[in-house]
Tab-separated table of C-alpha atoms in Angstrom:
chain	number	residue	atom	x	y	z
A	87	UNK	CA	14.302	17.299	-7.042
A	88	UNK	CA	14.013	14.128	-4.923
A	89	UNK	CA	13.443	14.390	-1.244
A	90	UNK	CA	16.191	12.997	0.952
A	91	UNK	CA	15.271	10.104	3.133
A	92	UNK	CA	16.894	9.934	6.579
A	93	UNK	CA	17.990	6.411	7.443
A	94	UNK	CA	18.325	5.878	11.164
A	95	UNK	CA	20.800	3.158	12.300
A	96	UNK	CA	20.769	2.346	15.976
A	97	UNK	CA	23.277	0.343	17.965
A	98	UNK	CA	23.002	-2.753	20.104
A	99	UNK	CA	19.753	-2.909	22.042
A	100	UNK	CA	18.101	-0.362	19.631
A	101	UNK	CA	17.303	3.239	20.607
A	102	UNK	CA	14.232	3.621	22.738
A	103	UNK	CA	11.627	6.438	22.984
A	104	UNK	CA	13.889	8.642	25.181
A	105	UNK	CA	16.857	8.527	22.746
A	106	UNK	CA	17.543	11.553	20.561
A	107	UNK	CA	17.670	9.310	17.478
A	108	UNK	CA	14.144	8.045	18.131
A	109	UNK	CA	12.918	11.600	18.726
A	110	UNK	CA	14.585	12.880	15.561
A	111	UNK	CA	12.905	10.124	13.545
A	112	UNK	CA	9.528	11.513	14.651
A	113	UNK	CA	10.727	15.027	13.629
A	114	UNK	CA	11.380	14.258	9.954
A	115	UNK	CA	8.648	13.038	7.593
A	116	UNK	CA	10.889	11.187	5.225
A	117	UNK	CA	12.721	8.664	7.422
A	118	UNK	CA	13.372	4.982	7.721
A	119	UNK	CA	14.412	3.022	10.831
A	120	UNK	CA	16.749	0.119	10.068
A	121	UNK	CA	15.431	-2.979	11.876
A	122	UNK	CA	17.552	-5.962	12.780
A	123	UNK	CA	16.583	-9.609	13.486
A	124	UNK	CA	18.572	-9.468	16.688
A	125	UNK	CA	19.105	-6.242	18.584
A	126	UNK	CA	20.763	-7.929	21.584
A	127	UNK	CA	23.189	-10.307	19.876
A	128	UNK	CA	24.349	-8.504	16.724
A	129	UNK	CA	26.174	-10.512	14.139
A	130	UNK	CA	28.242	-8.266	11.858
A	131	UNK	CA	27.443	-10.115	8.616
A	132	UNK	CA	23.712	-10.281	9.349
A	133	UNK	CA	23.597	-6.640	10.358
A	134	UNK	CA	25.485	-5.612	7.180
A	135	UNK	CA	22.992	-7.613	5.049
A	136	UNK	CA	19.997	-6.145	6.835
A	137	UNK	CA	21.364	-2.605	6.503
A	138	UNK	CA	22.067	-3.140	2.797
A	139	UNK	CA	18.551	-4.446	2.268
A	140	UNK	CA	17.076	-1.460	4.090
A	141	UNK	CA	19.096	0.957	1.923
A	142	UNK	CA	18.139	-0.795	-1.311
A	143	UNK	CA	14.446	-0.472	-0.332
A	144	UNK	CA	14.700	3.314	-0.239
A	145	UNK	CA	14.574	5.153	-3.538
A	146	UNK	CA	16.345	8.426	-4.088
A	147	UNK	CA	18.967	10.204	-1.957
A	148	UNK	CA	19.499	9.113	1.624
A	149	UNK	CA	21.421	10.474	4.582
A	150	UNK	CA	22.382	8.101	7.382
A	151	UNK	CA	22.066	9.006	11.035
A	152	UNK	CA	23.892	6.382	13.069
A	153	UNK	CA	24.582	5.884	16.775
A	154	UNK	CA	27.078	3.615	18.533
A	155	UNK	CA	27.381	0.178	16.848
A	156	UNK	CA	25.353	1.644	14.001
A	157	UNK	CA	28.446	3.784	13.183
A	158	UNK	CA	30.578	0.675	13.007
A	159	UNK	CA	27.953	-0.936	10.847
A	160	UNK	CA	27.937	1.943	8.369
A	161	UNK	CA	31.735	1.773	8.015
A	162	UNK	CA	31.697	-1.999	7.682
A	163	UNK	CA	28.896	-1.810	5.064
A	164	UNK	CA	30.751	0.856	3.049
A	165	UNK	CA	33.874	-1.272	2.951
A	166	UNK	CA	31.923	-3.884	0.911
A	167	UNK	CA	29.045	-2.086	-0.795
A	168	UNK	CA	28.333	0.928	-2.913
A	169	UNK	CA	25.271	3.067	-3.061
A	170	UNK	CA	25.772	6.350	-4.874
A	171	UNK	CA	22.442	7.612	-3.518
A	172	UNK	CA	23.901	7.880	-0.007
A	173	UNK	CA	24.564	11.590	0.411
A	174	UNK	CA	26.231	11.525	3.817
A	175	UNK	CA	26.440	9.998	7.299
A	176	UNK	CA	26.188	11.536	10.767
A	177	UNK	CA	28.052	9.096	12.989
A	178	UNK	CA	27.559	9.590	16.736
A	179	UNK	CA	29.503	7.807	19.505
A	180	UNK	CA	31.460	5.161	17.542
A	181	UNK	CA	32.378	2.314	19.918
A	182	UNK	CA	35.825	0.755	20.164
A	183	UNK	CA	35.151	-2.832	19.090
A	184	UNK	CA	38.382	-3.848	20.799
A	185	UNK	CA	37.691	-1.855	23.957
A	186	UNK	CA	37.000	-3.410	27.401
A	187	UNK	CA	33.369	-2.257	27.438
A	188	UNK	CA	32.434	-3.548	23.963
A	189	UNK	CA	29.574	-6.051	24.430
A	190	UNK	CA	30.579	-9.719	24.091
A	191	UNK	CA	27.213	-10.415	22.522
A	192	UNK	CA	28.227	-8.494	19.348
A	193	UNK	CA	30.198	-10.808	17.093
A	194	UNK	CA	32.270	-10.374	13.919
A	195	UNK	CA	32.915	-6.622	14.233
A	196	UNK	CA	36.641	-7.017	14.895
A	197	UNK	CA	38.982	-6.698	13.192
A	198	UNK	CA	37.441	-3.700	11.422
A	199	UNK	CA	37.513	-3.464	7.642
A	200	UNK	CA	36.576	0.178	7.198
A	201	UNK	CA	38.375	2.602	4.963
A	202	UNK	CA	37.671	6.158	3.789
A	203	UNK	CA	33.937	6.590	3.245
A	204	UNK	CA	32.751	7.264	-0.301
A	205	UNK	CA	30.366	9.955	0.935
A	206	UNK	CA	30.638	12.913	3.257
A	207	UNK	CA	30.464	12.108	6.976
A	208	UNK	CA	30.804	13.712	10.375
A	209	UNK	CA	31.918	11.779	13.468
A	210	UNK	CA	30.553	13.104	16.795
A	211	UNK	CA	32.179	12.013	20.080
A	212	UNK	CA	32.106	12.634	23.787
A	213	UNK	CA	35.076	13.024	26.068
A	214	UNK	CA	33.717	10.483	28.556
A	215	UNK	CA	32.127	7.783	26.445
A	216	UNK	CA	32.533	4.461	28.238
A	217	UNK	CA	32.401	2.570	24.946
A	218	UNK	CA	34.981	4.517	23.011
A	219	UNK	CA	37.622	7.046	24.024
A	220	UNK	CA	38.042	10.406	22.336
A	221	UNK	CA	41.335	9.085	20.979
A	222	UNK	CA	39.482	6.136	19.381
A	223	UNK	CA	36.855	8.471	17.864
A	224	UNK	CA	39.654	10.735	16.537
A	225	UNK	CA	41.416	7.785	14.884
A	226	UNK	CA	38.115	6.494	13.458
A	227	UNK	CA	37.246	9.841	11.996
A	228	UNK	CA	40.635	10.096	10.361
A	229	UNK	CA	40.367	6.596	8.980
A	230	UNK	CA	36.905	7.341	7.583
A	231	UNK	CA	38.009	10.693	6.120
A	232	UNK	CA	35.496	12.619	8.283
A	233	UNK	CA	35.839	15.614	10.566
A	234	UNK	CA	35.475	14.975	14.306
A	235	UNK	CA	33.232	17.052	16.491
A	236	UNK	CA	33.920	16.820	20.249
A	237	UNK	CA	30.737	17.642	22.164
A	238	UNK	CA	32.362	17.565	25.608
A	239	UNK	CA	31.326	15.274	28.395
A	240	UNK	CA	28.068	13.668	27.340
A	241	UNK	CA	28.698	9.993	28.104
A	242	UNK	CA	27.623	7.698	25.303
A	243	UNK	CA	25.364	10.404	23.800
A	244	UNK	CA	22.324	8.267	24.366
A	245	UNK	CA	19.139	8.274	26.460
A	246	UNK	CA	21.199	7.779	29.629
A	247	UNK	CA	22.921	11.082	28.838
A	248	UNK	CA	19.580	12.817	29.335
A	249	UNK	CA	19.862	14.833	26.138
A	250	UNK	CA	16.211	14.758	25.166
A	251	UNK	CA	16.015	15.516	21.458
A	252	UNK	CA	19.588	16.821	21.669
A	253	UNK	CA	19.246	20.279	20.018
A	254	UNK	CA	23.041	20.669	19.886
A	255	UNK	CA	23.236	17.506	17.802
A	256	UNK	CA	20.423	18.626	15.505
A	257	UNK	CA	22.290	21.871	14.913
A	258	UNK	CA	25.466	19.971	14.102
A	259	UNK	CA	23.570	17.632	11.744
A	260	UNK	CA	21.775	20.550	10.098
A	261	UNK	CA	25.002	22.508	9.592
A	262	UNK	CA	26.818	19.496	8.092
A	263	UNK	CA	23.996	18.388	5.780
A	264	UNK	CA	22.211	21.680	5.017
A	265	UNK	CA	18.953	20.710	6.598
């Protein structure tokens, strides 16, 4: 049986060494970090192409672990591409691309194209995320055909939230994807 590769998809600015995503990548042997040509000025079409290239470079089954704009990227990619080897997606803190805090530097992400994902997914959201309300996350989860997990008040669920390697998140991920 093929080993599952964990594909980490960060948001704008990338996830640094204090971010749970970065720490998880070091935890699992079979993982890939999706790199982008511009972390600070994301262009939707460029990011979709770079994500697709990264997925195609990985053989065998893959599970996506995305944060923030990475969640939007996964949904945008899935609206245009197919990869039957994607076994699931863990989508944490999806931003509202039409919200007042969405970075002006990110272009082409609105209007959204996503529809129901062709693979299992879980959307994880915080009650006080400055980049996307719980109502937005609920609507996104419904649109994607994924259950929503509300983790309470944890901000943007990033390094600024001081979660460390976020054991609660790892437990949610493990439960959803039998790790």
